[in-house]
């Protein structure tokens, strides 16, 4: 389980961060998460060759957010002391009490910058389980391993969100008015259930060549119940059913005692989430993360993947029963009917989820691990690992999207074309990880690890029109001391060199709150240097 409270986790304009990395754009930003998880596993040998196994689980998640943000609402007429509040379309703001809202109920002066307090509460309970049978029985005098099983997963989610009209303080905090916007109120209950039937069989064609085939059939149903309908034509009620058989097949060949060659093809699928389904109407864009407005259908995403590679070891060159393993693989995945958030509407945070055709992800993975006992003396055992991933993720079909920063002469956003070959936002092309550790006297363990994450395209820039988010290196250290077999002291230090980096990039409008801040890029700063100490008790 967990019980976490995060503060100041919102993105900030790049111009503000250049002045002070500790600065926040608007506040407060608070996220509270609580999670409980329990699982029961078991297995039973029916015979020497047949085994039954299964598991059952229960998970409960609770998430609450409170975000003080700038506002899309303002006085309809700055020169009228009795002016009403309007949205960006010029429509009067209606409260949940079905009343028009006057500007003086929210703002001290009509020309003051407005704000909103956006709150949400999510409560999810999920449960499910798997039951499978394993048959380790020869087939035609060849080794064969057959697994068949069924699974069931069910999740109930209650989601609530509200937008309170507020005003900004001098330090960009918010002061609420107690007036909540009717159009932004959401009360949504969803139930998602999935039944799966699966099979996989591994057959030894020869002592060195093994073939594996498998498949999984999923039947999923999503039921959505809108518990607060303020516009009958834009309610969130819906019922969606998805089903698919996903096949897989592969070959593994033991070319040498220490060299293994493999290749495989597999298909997988994911159904649209309730959030995606409740925000998928181009004619009624919603404001993420909480203002859902409509429930049109989306296609499920189907991924078709080819993989091939080699694995091996060089253990014979390592003394003292150590080992050195390596791997090199290539993968190629095409996602069909991939889903993205397509920005649209009057606000940069408004848009809708849509299927955009095919996306492609291909690349290589290479890694090594080494365990070297008694490398320098009888008391030290060393451990090394490296891993490199090259991931080329790009769109394959053309579609149009709102330009992340440019507007026309009237100040309205213009459209941009996403072309075949444009990079998918938020995914680094290069990832490198390395670690080194040592065990001393079988009691004390020390380690250091480093990670490089390459540059990324800002979310919302599917057409690749703006500068990328820079890549970065991070280094961390760990230490453990085993007091007894069941009692361990530990410590860790993250971001040893206190590197300044940004983990996420998105677009927004800052100049309404901070005049002159016209760069539309917002970034989320990465965590600074931080350390922990603790103890671990095992029974």
Protein backbone atom coordinates (compact mmCIF):
# COMPACT_ATOMS: atom_id res chain seq x y z
CA UNK A 1 0.00 0.00 0.00
CA UNK A 2 0.94 3.66 0.01
CA UNK A 3 -0.10 7.01 1.44
CA UNK A 4 1.48 9.90 -0.44
CA UNK A 5 1.03 13.67 -0.50
CA UNK A 6 2.56 15.68 -3.32
CA UNK A 7 2.74 19.47 -3.44
CA UNK A 8 3.92 21.82 -6.16
CA UNK A 9 3.82 19.14 -8.85
CA UNK A 10 2.41 21.36 -11.61
CA UNK A 11 4.29 22.42 -14.74
CA UNK A 12 5.80 25.94 -14.91
CA UNK A 13 6.55 28.26 -17.87
CA UNK A 14 10.10 27.87 -19.17
CA UNK A 15 10.68 31.62 -18.76
CA UNK A 16 9.66 31.47 -15.09
CA UNK A 17 11.83 28.43 -14.47
CA UNK A 18 14.81 30.24 -16.03
CA UNK A 19 14.45 32.90 -13.32
CA UNK A 20 13.91 30.50 -10.41
CA UNK A 21 13.69 26.71 -10.66
CA UNK A 22 11.84 26.61 -7.34
CA UNK A 23 9.09 28.93 -8.57
CA UNK A 24 5.58 27.64 -9.26
CA UNK A 25 3.21 29.14 -11.80
CA UNK A 26 -0.02 29.02 -9.82
CA UNK A 27 -0.72 27.32 -6.54
CA UNK A 28 -1.75 25.35 -4.63
CA UNK A 29 -1.03 22.08 -6.45
CA UNK A 30 -1.79 19.13 -4.20
CA UNK A 31 -2.21 15.44 -4.96
CA UNK A 32 -3.04 12.84 -2.31
CA UNK A 33 -2.88 9.14 -3.20
CA UNK A 34 -3.74 6.13 -1.07
CA UNK A 35 -3.50 2.56 -2.26
CA UNK A 36 -4.21 -0.82 -0.68
CA UNK A 37 -3.36 -4.09 -2.43
CA UNK A 38 -3.71 -7.70 -1.32
CA UNK A 39 -3.15 -10.93 -3.23
CA UNK A 40 -3.59 -14.63 -2.56
CA UNK A 41 -1.66 -17.18 -4.60
CA UNK A 42 -1.72 -20.96 -4.58
CA UNK A 43 -0.86 -24.08 -6.55
CA UNK A 44 -1.68 -27.78 -6.35
CA UNK A 45 -0.02 -30.75 -8.05
CA UNK A 46 -2.73 -33.01 -9.44
CA UNK A 47 -0.07 -35.43 -10.70
CA UNK A 48 3.66 -35.30 -11.27
CA UNK A 49 2.96 -33.72 -14.67
CA UNK A 50 -0.15 -31.61 -14.10
CA UNK A 51 -0.33 -28.56 -11.85
CA UNK A 52 -3.16 -26.19 -11.01
CA UNK A 53 -2.29 -22.64 -9.96
CA UNK A 54 -4.13 -19.42 -9.45
CA UNK A 55 -4.33 -16.09 -7.76
CA UNK A 56 -6.94 -13.62 -6.55
CA UNK A 57 -6.38 -9.93 -5.81
CA UNK A 58 -8.08 -6.83 -4.49
CA UNK A 59 -6.87 -3.26 -5.01
CA UNK A 60 -8.27 0.03 -3.77
CA UNK A 61 -6.99 3.39 -5.00
CA UNK A 62 -8.03 6.80 -3.77
CA UNK A 63 -6.76 9.97 -5.42
CA UNK A 64 -7.62 13.54 -4.51
CA UNK A 65 -6.32 16.64 -6.29
CA UNK A 66 -6.56 20.37 -5.62
CA UNK A 67 -5.13 22.60 -8.34
CA UNK A 68 -5.15 26.38 -8.28
CA UNK A 69 -4.99 27.44 -11.94
CA UNK A 70 -5.41 30.46 -14.14
CA UNK A 71 -8.88 30.93 -15.57
CA UNK A 72 -10.80 30.76 -18.84
CA UNK A 73 -13.48 32.92 -17.22
CA UNK A 74 -13.45 36.73 -16.99
CA UNK A 75 -15.73 39.73 -16.71
CA UNK A 76 -17.90 40.07 -19.81
CA UNK A 77 -17.36 43.85 -19.76
CA UNK A 78 -14.42 45.26 -17.81
CA UNK A 79 -16.03 48.72 -17.82
CA UNK A 80 -19.36 47.59 -16.34
CA UNK A 81 -19.31 47.39 -12.52
CA UNK A 82 -22.30 45.01 -12.69
CA UNK A 83 -20.78 42.83 -15.39
CA UNK A 84 -21.48 39.12 -15.50
CA UNK A 85 -18.77 36.47 -15.86
CA UNK A 86 -18.22 34.97 -19.33
CA UNK A 87 -16.28 32.00 -20.68
CA UNK A 88 -13.94 32.23 -23.68
CA UNK A 89 -16.87 31.76 -26.08
CA UNK A 90 -18.55 34.82 -24.58
CA UNK A 91 -21.30 32.76 -22.95
CA UNK A 92 -22.47 33.68 -19.46
CA UNK A 93 -21.14 31.48 -16.67
CA UNK A 94 -23.86 29.49 -14.88
CA UNK A 95 -23.29 28.20 -11.36
CA UNK A 96 -24.41 24.82 -10.03
CA UNK A 97 -27.30 26.74 -8.43
CA UNK A 98 -28.42 27.63 -11.98
CA UNK A 99 -27.60 31.30 -11.43
CA UNK A 100 -25.68 33.73 -13.61
CA UNK A 101 -22.45 34.82 -11.91
CA UNK A 102 -21.52 38.48 -11.47
CA UNK A 103 -17.86 39.46 -11.77
CA UNK A 104 -17.91 41.27 -8.41
CA UNK A 105 -18.82 37.98 -6.73
CA UNK A 106 -15.43 36.62 -7.79
CA UNK A 107 -13.02 39.47 -8.58
CA UNK A 108 -12.04 42.52 -6.56
CA UNK A 109 -11.87 44.49 -9.83
CA UNK A 110 -13.15 43.57 -13.27
CA UNK A 111 -9.68 43.79 -14.81
CA UNK A 112 -8.10 41.54 -12.16
CA UNK A 113 -6.84 38.16 -13.43
CA UNK A 114 -9.26 35.38 -12.64
CA UNK A 115 -8.40 31.94 -11.34
CA UNK A 116 -10.03 28.57 -10.76
CA UNK A 117 -9.74 25.95 -8.06
CA UNK A 118 -10.02 22.59 -9.82
CA UNK A 119 -10.65 19.65 -7.51
CA UNK A 120 -11.15 15.98 -8.22
CA UNK A 121 -11.69 12.77 -6.28
CA UNK A 122 -11.25 9.28 -7.71
CA UNK A 123 -12.10 6.10 -5.86
CA UNK A 124 -11.37 2.81 -7.58
CA UNK A 125 -11.94 -0.73 -6.39
CA UNK A 126 -10.68 -3.55 -8.58
CA UNK A 127 -10.64 -7.26 -8.07
CA UNK A 128 -9.97 -10.32 -10.14
CA UNK A 129 -8.05 -13.52 -10.48
CA UNK A 130 -6.50 -16.15 -12.71
CA UNK A 131 -6.82 -19.93 -12.77
CA UNK A 132 -4.56 -22.01 -14.98
CA UNK A 133 -3.47 -25.59 -15.54
CA UNK A 134 0.04 -26.61 -16.63
CA UNK A 135 0.66 -29.91 -18.42
CA UNK A 136 4.31 -31.03 -18.57
CA UNK A 137 3.76 -34.12 -20.71
CA UNK A 138 5.63 -35.42 -23.74
CA UNK A 139 3.90 -35.14 -27.11
CA UNK A 140 4.97 -37.55 -29.86
CA UNK A 141 7.99 -38.38 -27.67
CA UNK A 142 9.03 -34.73 -27.61
CA UNK A 143 9.07 -32.46 -24.58
CA UNK A 144 5.95 -30.33 -24.42
CA UNK A 145 4.62 -27.73 -22.00
CA UNK A 146 0.98 -26.66 -22.28
CA UNK A 147 -0.67 -23.92 -20.21
CA UNK A 148 -4.40 -23.14 -20.40
CA UNK A 149 -6.30 -20.77 -18.20
CA UNK A 150 -8.95 -18.15 -17.62
CA UNK A 151 -8.86 -14.73 -15.98
CA UNK A 152 -11.38 -12.20 -14.74
CA UNK A 153 -10.85 -8.54 -13.88
CA UNK A 154 -13.41 -6.02 -12.68
CA UNK A 155 -13.00 -2.36 -11.72
CA UNK A 156 -15.51 0.12 -10.31
CA UNK A 157 -14.50 3.78 -10.45
CA UNK A 158 -16.29 6.77 -8.96
CA UNK A 159 -14.96 10.06 -10.33
CA UNK A 160 -15.98 13.54 -9.21
CA UNK A 161 -14.61 16.93 -10.23
CA UNK A 162 -15.54 20.56 -9.68
CA UNK A 163 -14.33 23.98 -10.78
CA UNK A 164 -14.62 26.85 -8.31
CA UNK A 165 -14.30 30.42 -9.55
CA UNK A 166 -11.49 32.28 -7.78
CA UNK A 167 -9.15 35.23 -8.03
CA UNK A 168 -5.35 35.33 -8.14
CA UNK A 169 -3.25 36.76 -5.32
CA UNK A 170 -0.03 38.72 -5.85
CA UNK A 171 2.04 35.53 -5.46
CA UNK A 172 -0.20 33.64 -7.93
CA UNK A 173 -2.12 31.79 -5.26
CA UNK A 174 -5.91 31.53 -5.41
CA UNK A 175 -8.77 32.75 -3.24
CA UNK A 176 -11.99 30.83 -3.84
CA UNK A 177 -15.39 32.47 -4.18
CA UNK A 178 -17.51 29.50 -3.15
CA UNK A 179 -19.19 29.57 -6.59
CA UNK A 180 -18.88 26.42 -8.69
CA UNK A 181 -19.29 26.26 -12.48
CA UNK A 182 -22.19 24.06 -13.55
CA UNK A 183 -20.70 23.06 -16.91
CA UNK A 184 -17.53 21.73 -15.25
CA UNK A 185 -19.20 19.56 -12.63
CA UNK A 186 -18.67 15.85 -13.27
CA UNK A 187 -20.03 12.86 -11.36
CA UNK A 188 -19.18 9.71 -13.29
CA UNK A 189 -19.40 6.06 -12.28
CA UNK A 190 -17.77 3.44 -14.51
CA UNK A 191 -17.63 -0.34 -14.39
CA UNK A 192 -15.12 -2.23 -16.50
CA UNK A 193 -15.03 -6.03 -16.65
CA UNK A 194 -12.80 -8.29 -18.73
CA UNK A 195 -12.91 -12.06 -19.17
CA UNK A 196 -9.86 -13.68 -20.73
CA UNK A 197 -9.16 -17.19 -21.99
CA UNK A 198 -5.56 -18.02 -22.82
CA UNK A 199 -3.36 -20.85 -24.01
CA UNK A 200 0.36 -21.26 -24.71
CA UNK A 201 2.21 -24.36 -25.81
CA UNK A 202 5.98 -24.91 -26.05
CA UNK A 203 7.01 -27.92 -28.15
CA UNK A 204 10.62 -29.15 -28.45
CA UNK A 205 11.04 -29.95 -32.13
CA UNK A 206 14.63 -31.06 -31.44
CA UNK A 207 16.91 -30.87 -28.43
CA UNK A 208 17.94 -27.40 -29.60
CA UNK A 209 14.85 -26.00 -31.35
CA UNK A 210 11.64 -25.09 -29.49
CA UNK A 211 8.45 -23.71 -31.00
CA UNK A 212 5.89 -21.77 -28.98
CA UNK A 213 2.36 -20.85 -30.01
CA UNK A 214 -0.33 -19.16 -28.01
CA UNK A 215 -3.36 -17.00 -27.99
CA UNK A 216 -5.55 -14.95 -25.70
CA UNK A 217 -9.19 -14.05 -26.20
CA UNK A 218 -10.44 -10.99 -24.31
CA UNK A 219 -14.04 -9.90 -23.88
CA UNK A 220 -14.38 -6.48 -22.24
CA UNK A 221 -17.38 -4.38 -21.34
CA UNK A 222 -17.41 -0.79 -20.09
CA UNK A 223 -20.53 0.74 -18.60
CA UNK A 224 -20.56 4.48 -17.90
CA UNK A 225 -23.23 6.19 -15.80
CA UNK A 226 -23.41 9.98 -15.73
CA UNK A 227 -24.69 10.93 -12.29
CA UNK A 228 -24.87 14.68 -13.01
CA UNK A 229 -26.40 15.60 -16.37
CA UNK A 230 -26.42 19.34 -17.07
CA UNK A 231 -26.97 18.95 -20.83
CA UNK A 232 -29.03 15.95 -22.04
CA UNK A 233 -27.33 16.14 -25.44
CA UNK A 234 -23.85 15.83 -23.92
CA UNK A 235 -24.26 13.24 -21.18
CA UNK A 236 -21.61 10.67 -20.39
CA UNK A 237 -23.88 7.62 -20.29
CA UNK A 238 -22.56 4.83 -22.45
CA UNK A 239 -22.06 1.12 -22.90
CA UNK A 240 -19.10 -0.21 -24.88
CA UNK A 241 -18.08 -3.78 -25.68
CA UNK A 242 -14.75 -4.92 -27.11
CA UNK A 243 -13.47 -8.38 -27.96
CA UNK A 244 -10.42 -9.76 -29.70
CA UNK A 245 -8.28 -12.87 -30.14
CA UNK A 246 -4.57 -12.04 -29.90
CA UNK A 247 -2.26 -14.75 -31.30
CA UNK A 248 1.45 -15.28 -30.70
CA UNK A 249 4.16 -17.59 -32.06
CA UNK A 250 7.90 -17.94 -31.70
CA UNK A 251 11.00 -20.05 -32.18
CA UNK A 252 14.02 -20.47 -29.90
CA UNK A 253 17.23 -22.13 -31.11
CA UNK A 254 20.14 -23.16 -28.89
CA UNK A 255 22.89 -22.55 -31.47
CA UNK A 256 25.71 -23.20 -28.97
CA UNK A 257 25.90 -24.14 -25.32
CA UNK A 258 26.22 -20.46 -24.50
CA UNK A 259 24.30 -18.89 -27.41
CA UNK A 260 20.53 -18.71 -27.87
CA UNK A 261 18.73 -17.27 -30.91
CA UNK A 262 15.04 -16.34 -30.84
CA UNK A 263 12.30 -14.80 -32.93
CA UNK A 264 8.61 -14.16 -32.30
CA UNK A 265 5.42 -12.51 -33.48
CA UNK A 266 2.67 -11.39 -31.13
CA UNK A 267 -0.44 -9.28 -31.02
CA UNK A 268 -1.91 -7.41 -28.08
CA UNK A 269 -4.74 -4.98 -27.60
CA UNK A 270 -5.98 -2.42 -25.13
CA UNK A 271 -9.46 -1.02 -24.86
CA UNK A 272 -10.04 2.74 -24.54
CA UNK A 273 -10.14 3.94 -20.96
CA UNK A 274 -13.32 5.50 -19.55
CA UNK A 275 -11.49 8.85 -19.51
CA UNK A 276 -10.74 8.57 -23.23
CA UNK A 277 -14.31 7.53 -24.04
CA UNK A 278 -15.79 10.40 -22.02
CA UNK A 279 -13.68 12.96 -23.90
CA UNK A 280 -13.80 11.89 -27.54
CA UNK A 281 -16.18 14.32 -29.25
CA UNK A 282 -14.46 16.87 -31.57
CA UNK A 283 -17.60 19.04 -31.40
CA UNK A 284 -17.48 19.15 -27.59
CA UNK A 285 -13.83 19.33 -26.48
CA UNK A 286 -13.15 18.78 -22.80
CA UNK A 287 -10.64 20.35 -20.47
CA UNK A 288 -8.22 17.83 -19.01
CA UNK A 289 -7.94 16.44 -16.49
CA UNK A 290 -11.48 16.71 -15.26
CA UNK A 291 -14.16 18.29 -17.45
CA UNK A 292 -15.69 15.39 -19.41
CA UNK A 293 -18.57 16.22 -21.72
CA UNK A 294 -19.52 13.43 -24.17
CA UNK A 295 -19.27 9.71 -24.87
CA UNK A 296 -18.71 8.79 -28.55
CA UNK A 297 -17.07 5.45 -29.41
CA UNK A 298 -13.36 4.81 -29.96
CA UNK A 299 -11.67 1.78 -31.52
CA UNK A 300 -9.46 -0.42 -29.38
CA UNK A 301 -5.72 -0.14 -30.00
CA UNK A 302 -4.12 -3.25 -31.54
CA UNK A 303 -0.34 -3.71 -31.41
CA UNK A 304 1.43 -6.16 -33.74
CA UNK A 305 5.01 -6.90 -32.74
CA UNK A 306 7.96 -8.74 -34.30
CA UNK A 307 11.01 -9.51 -32.18
CA UNK A 308 14.31 -11.24 -32.85
CA UNK A 309 17.60 -11.43 -31.04
CA UNK A 310 20.39 -13.39 -29.44
CA UNK A 311 21.28 -14.16 -25.82
CA UNK A 312 24.42 -15.69 -24.46
CA UNK A 313 27.02 -15.89 -21.75
CA UNK A 314 30.79 -15.81 -21.34
CA UNK A 315 30.83 -17.65 -18.03
CA UNK A 316 33.82 -19.79 -18.92
CA UNK A 317 36.03 -16.70 -18.83
CA UNK A 318 34.88 -15.65 -15.33
CA UNK A 319 36.75 -17.14 -12.34
CA UNK A 320 35.33 -18.20 -8.96
CA UNK A 321 32.00 -19.40 -10.45
CA UNK A 322 31.09 -15.90 -11.61
CA UNK A 323 28.97 -15.18 -14.64
CA UNK A 324 28.75 -12.75 -17.55
CA UNK A 325 25.53 -12.66 -19.56
CA UNK A 326 24.66 -10.52 -22.59
CA UNK A 327 21.70 -9.93 -24.88
CA UNK A 328 20.96 -8.10 -28.12
CA UNK A 329 17.47 -7.80 -29.57
CA UNK A 330 15.46 -5.99 -32.23
CA UNK A 331 11.76 -5.15 -31.99
CA UNK A 332 9.21 -3.65 -34.38
CA UNK A 333 5.66 -2.74 -33.32
CA UNK A 334 2.82 -1.21 -35.30
CA UNK A 335 -0.07 0.18 -33.26
CA UNK A 336 -3.32 0.25 -35.21
CA UNK A 337 -5.97 2.86 -34.29
CA UNK A 338 -3.65 4.45 -31.75
CA UNK A 339 -5.25 7.02 -29.46
CA UNK A 340 -3.92 10.51 -28.74
CA UNK A 341 -5.27 13.66 -27.09
CA UNK A 342 -5.99 16.06 -29.96
CA UNK A 343 -6.00 19.64 -28.74
CA UNK A 344 -8.91 21.76 -29.89
CA UNK A 345 -11.34 24.37 -28.63
CA UNK A 346 -10.76 27.82 -27.23
CA UNK A 347 -8.24 26.82 -24.56
CA UNK A 348 -4.84 25.16 -25.01
CA UNK A 349 -5.91 22.59 -22.40
CA UNK A 350 -9.11 21.68 -24.26
CA UNK A 351 -9.35 18.84 -26.74
CA UNK A 352 -10.56 15.33 -27.34
CA UNK A 353 -9.18 11.80 -27.63
CA UNK A 354 -9.20 10.29 -31.11
CA UNK A 355 -7.94 7.32 -33.10
CA UNK A 356 -5.20 8.56 -35.45
CA UNK A 357 -4.37 5.49 -37.51
CA UNK A 358 -1.03 3.72 -37.27
CA UNK A 359 2.00 4.51 -35.14
CA UNK A 360 5.30 2.64 -35.29
CA UNK A 361 7.85 1.83 -32.61
CA UNK A 362 11.03 -0.02 -33.45
CA UNK A 363 14.51 -0.26 -32.03
CA UNK A 364 17.14 -2.35 -30.32
CA UNK A 365 17.85 -3.44 -26.78
CA UNK A 366 21.33 -4.46 -25.67
CA UNK A 367 22.49 -5.38 -22.21
CA UNK A 368 25.11 -7.11 -20.08
CA UNK A 369 25.19 -8.34 -16.49
CA UNK A 370 28.26 -9.60 -14.66
CA UNK A 371 28.77 -11.10 -11.21
CA UNK A 372 32.44 -11.33 -10.21
CA UNK A 373 33.03 -13.01 -6.86
CA UNK A 374 36.25 -12.23 -4.97
CA UNK A 375 37.48 -9.87 -7.67
CA UNK A 376 40.23 -8.26 -5.58
CA UNK A 377 40.18 -10.26 -2.35
CA UNK A 378 38.26 -12.94 -0.49
CA UNK A 379 35.77 -10.42 0.97
CA UNK A 380 34.46 -8.54 -2.08
CA UNK A 381 31.88 -9.68 -4.66
CA UNK A 382 31.24 -7.24 -7.52
CA UNK A 383 28.18 -6.76 -9.73
CA UNK A 384 27.98 -4.82 -13.01
CA UNK A 385 25.17 -4.18 -15.48
CA UNK A 386 24.54 -2.05 -18.55
CA UNK A 387 21.46 -1.67 -20.72
CA UNK A 388 20.85 0.44 -23.82
CA UNK A 389 17.55 0.98 -25.63
CA UNK A 390 17.08 2.74 -28.95
CA UNK A 391 13.38 3.47 -29.48
CA UNK A 392 12.18 5.13 -32.68
CA UNK A 393 8.51 6.05 -32.13
CA UNK A 394 6.74 7.85 -34.98
CA UNK A 395 3.35 8.51 -36.50
CA UNK A 396 2.58 6.69 -39.75
CA UNK A 397 -0.59 8.47 -40.90
CA UNK A 398 -1.26 12.14 -41.60
CA UNK A 399 -3.77 14.05 -39.49
CA UNK A 400 -4.29 17.64 -38.43
CA UNK A 401 -3.96 19.05 -34.95
CA UNK A 402 -3.99 22.44 -33.26
CA UNK A 403 -0.66 24.27 -33.54
CA UNK A 404 0.94 24.31 -30.08
CA UNK A 405 1.80 28.03 -30.09
CA UNK A 406 0.85 29.86 -33.32
CA UNK A 407 -2.37 31.85 -33.78
CA UNK A 408 -3.94 33.74 -36.68
CA UNK A 409 -4.57 37.48 -36.99
CA UNK A 410 -7.67 37.17 -34.81
CA UNK A 411 -5.77 35.37 -32.08
CA UNK A 412 -7.40 32.02 -32.83
CA UNK A 413 -5.26 28.85 -32.92
CA UNK A 414 -4.28 27.61 -36.36
CA UNK A 415 -4.10 23.98 -37.48
CA UNK A 416 -0.91 22.04 -38.14
CA UNK A 417 -0.34 18.84 -40.11
CA UNK A 418 1.21 15.80 -38.47
CA UNK A 419 3.08 13.91 -41.16
CA UNK A 420 4.33 10.39 -41.67
CA UNK A 421 7.56 10.15 -39.67
CA UNK A 422 6.90 12.80 -37.02
CA UNK A 423 8.10 11.71 -33.56
CA UNK A 424 5.54 10.74 -30.93
CA UNK A 425 5.72 13.17 -27.98
CA UNK A 426 7.00 12.16 -24.58
CA UNK A 427 9.16 9.21 -25.69
CA UNK A 428 12.99 9.46 -25.60
CA UNK A 429 14.86 7.83 -28.48
CA UNK A 430 17.86 6.85 -26.35
CA UNK A 431 17.88 5.33 -22.86
CA UNK A 432 21.06 4.07 -21.20
CA UNK A 433 21.39 2.53 -17.74
CA UNK A 434 24.47 1.30 -15.91
CA UNK A 435 25.18 0.14 -12.38
CA UNK A 436 28.08 -1.08 -10.28
CA UNK A 437 27.86 -2.64 -6.84
CA UNK A 438 29.95 -4.52 -4.33
CA UNK A 439 29.13 -6.87 -1.44
CA UNK A 440 31.66 -6.81 1.40
CA UNK A 441 31.92 -9.57 4.01
CA UNK A 442 28.50 -10.81 2.82
CA UNK A 443 26.95 -8.08 5.00
CA UNK A 444 27.59 -4.64 3.52
CA UNK A 445 26.36 -3.74 0.01
CA UNK A 446 27.28 -0.50 -1.78
CA UNK A 447 26.11 0.56 -5.23
CA UNK A 448 25.87 3.40 -7.69
CA UNK A 449 23.75 3.58 -10.83
CA UNK A 450 23.31 6.05 -13.65
CA UNK A 451 20.54 6.66 -16.19
CA UNK A 452 20.55 8.70 -19.38
CA UNK A 453 17.21 9.69 -20.91
CA UNK A 454 17.36 11.34 -24.34
CA UNK A 455 15.46 14.36 -25.59
CA UNK A 456 11.69 14.25 -25.98
CA UNK A 457 9.05 16.09 -27.98
CA UNK A 458 6.70 18.24 -25.90
CA UNK A 459 3.23 16.78 -25.40
CA UNK A 460 0.88 18.59 -27.76
CA UNK A 461 3.54 19.04 -30.47
CA UNK A 462 2.72 15.97 -32.54
CA UNK A 463 3.82 17.91 -35.65
CA UNK A 464 7.32 18.46 -34.16
CA UNK A 465 7.32 22.24 -34.61
CA UNK A 466 9.04 23.45 -31.42
CA UNK A 467 12.38 22.76 -29.67
CA UNK A 468 12.60 19.45 -27.85
CA UNK A 469 12.85 18.83 -24.12
CA UNK A 470 16.55 18.22 -23.37
CA UNK A 471 17.90 14.86 -22.29
CA UNK A 472 19.66 14.35 -18.96
CA UNK A 473 21.89 12.11 -16.84
CA UNK A 474 20.97 11.06 -13.30
CA UNK A 475 23.13 9.21 -10.76
CA UNK A 476 21.94 7.50 -7.58
CA UNK A 477 23.63 5.61 -4.74
CA UNK A 478 22.47 2.82 -2.42
CA UNK A 479 23.80 1.12 0.70
CA UNK A 480 22.61 -1.82 2.81
CA UNK A 481 23.93 -3.49 5.95
CA UNK A 482 22.55 -6.87 6.96
CA UNK A 483 22.49 -6.86 10.77
CA UNK A 484 20.91 -10.31 10.94
CA UNK A 485 19.35 -12.69 8.46
CA UNK A 486 16.00 -10.92 8.88
CA UNK A 487 17.00 -7.35 9.77
CA UNK A 488 18.63 -4.90 7.32
CA UNK A 489 19.53 -1.22 7.51
CA UNK A 490 19.43 0.65 4.22
CA UNK A 491 20.02 4.08 2.74
CA UNK A 492 19.79 5.67 -0.68
CA UNK A 493 20.68 8.98 -2.28
CA UNK A 494 18.88 10.01 -5.47
CA UNK A 495 20.29 12.58 -7.93
CA UNK A 496 23.72 12.62 -6.30
CA UNK A 497 24.94 15.66 -8.23
CA UNK A 498 21.67 17.60 -7.78
CA UNK A 499 21.24 17.81 -11.56
CA UNK A 500 18.71 20.31 -12.87
CA UNK A 501 16.52 18.54 -15.40
CA UNK A 502 12.95 18.54 -16.70
CA UNK A 503 10.99 15.32 -16.92
CA UNK A 504 7.91 16.51 -18.79
CA UNK A 505 6.91 19.21 -21.27
CA UNK A 506 3.53 20.60 -22.29
CA UNK A 507 2.01 23.83 -23.62
CA UNK A 508 0.03 26.53 -21.87
CA UNK A 509 -0.67 30.25 -21.71
CA UNK A 510 1.35 32.24 -19.18
CA UNK A 511 1.12 35.84 -20.39
CA UNK A 512 -2.35 36.41 -18.95
CA UNK A 513 -0.87 35.89 -15.48
CA UNK A 514 2.73 36.94 -16.17
CA UNK A 515 2.80 39.70 -18.82
CA UNK A 516 5.64 39.24 -21.29
CA UNK A 517 5.90 35.49 -20.75
CA UNK A 518 4.95 34.65 -24.33
CA UNK A 519 6.78 31.32 -24.71
CA UNK A 520 4.01 28.73 -24.59
CA UNK A 521 6.22 25.92 -23.30
CA UNK A 522 5.70 24.62 -19.77
CA UNK A 523 8.00 22.10 -18.08
CA UNK A 524 7.88 19.95 -14.99
CA UNK A 525 11.19 20.09 -13.07
CA UNK A 526 12.69 16.79 -11.98
CA UNK A 527 13.26 15.89 -8.36
CA UNK A 528 16.34 17.45 -6.71
CA UNK A 529 18.88 15.58 -4.58
CA UNK A 530 17.10 13.55 -1.88
CA UNK A 531 18.14 10.88 0.60
CA UNK A 532 16.45 8.19 2.70
CA UNK A 533 17.47 5.85 5.49
CA UNK A 534 15.39 3.03 6.88
CA UNK A 535 15.20 -0.54 8.05
CA UNK A 536 13.78 -3.68 6.51
CA UNK A 537 12.38 -6.58 8.51
CA UNK A 538 11.51 -9.92 6.93
CA UNK A 539 9.75 -12.82 8.58
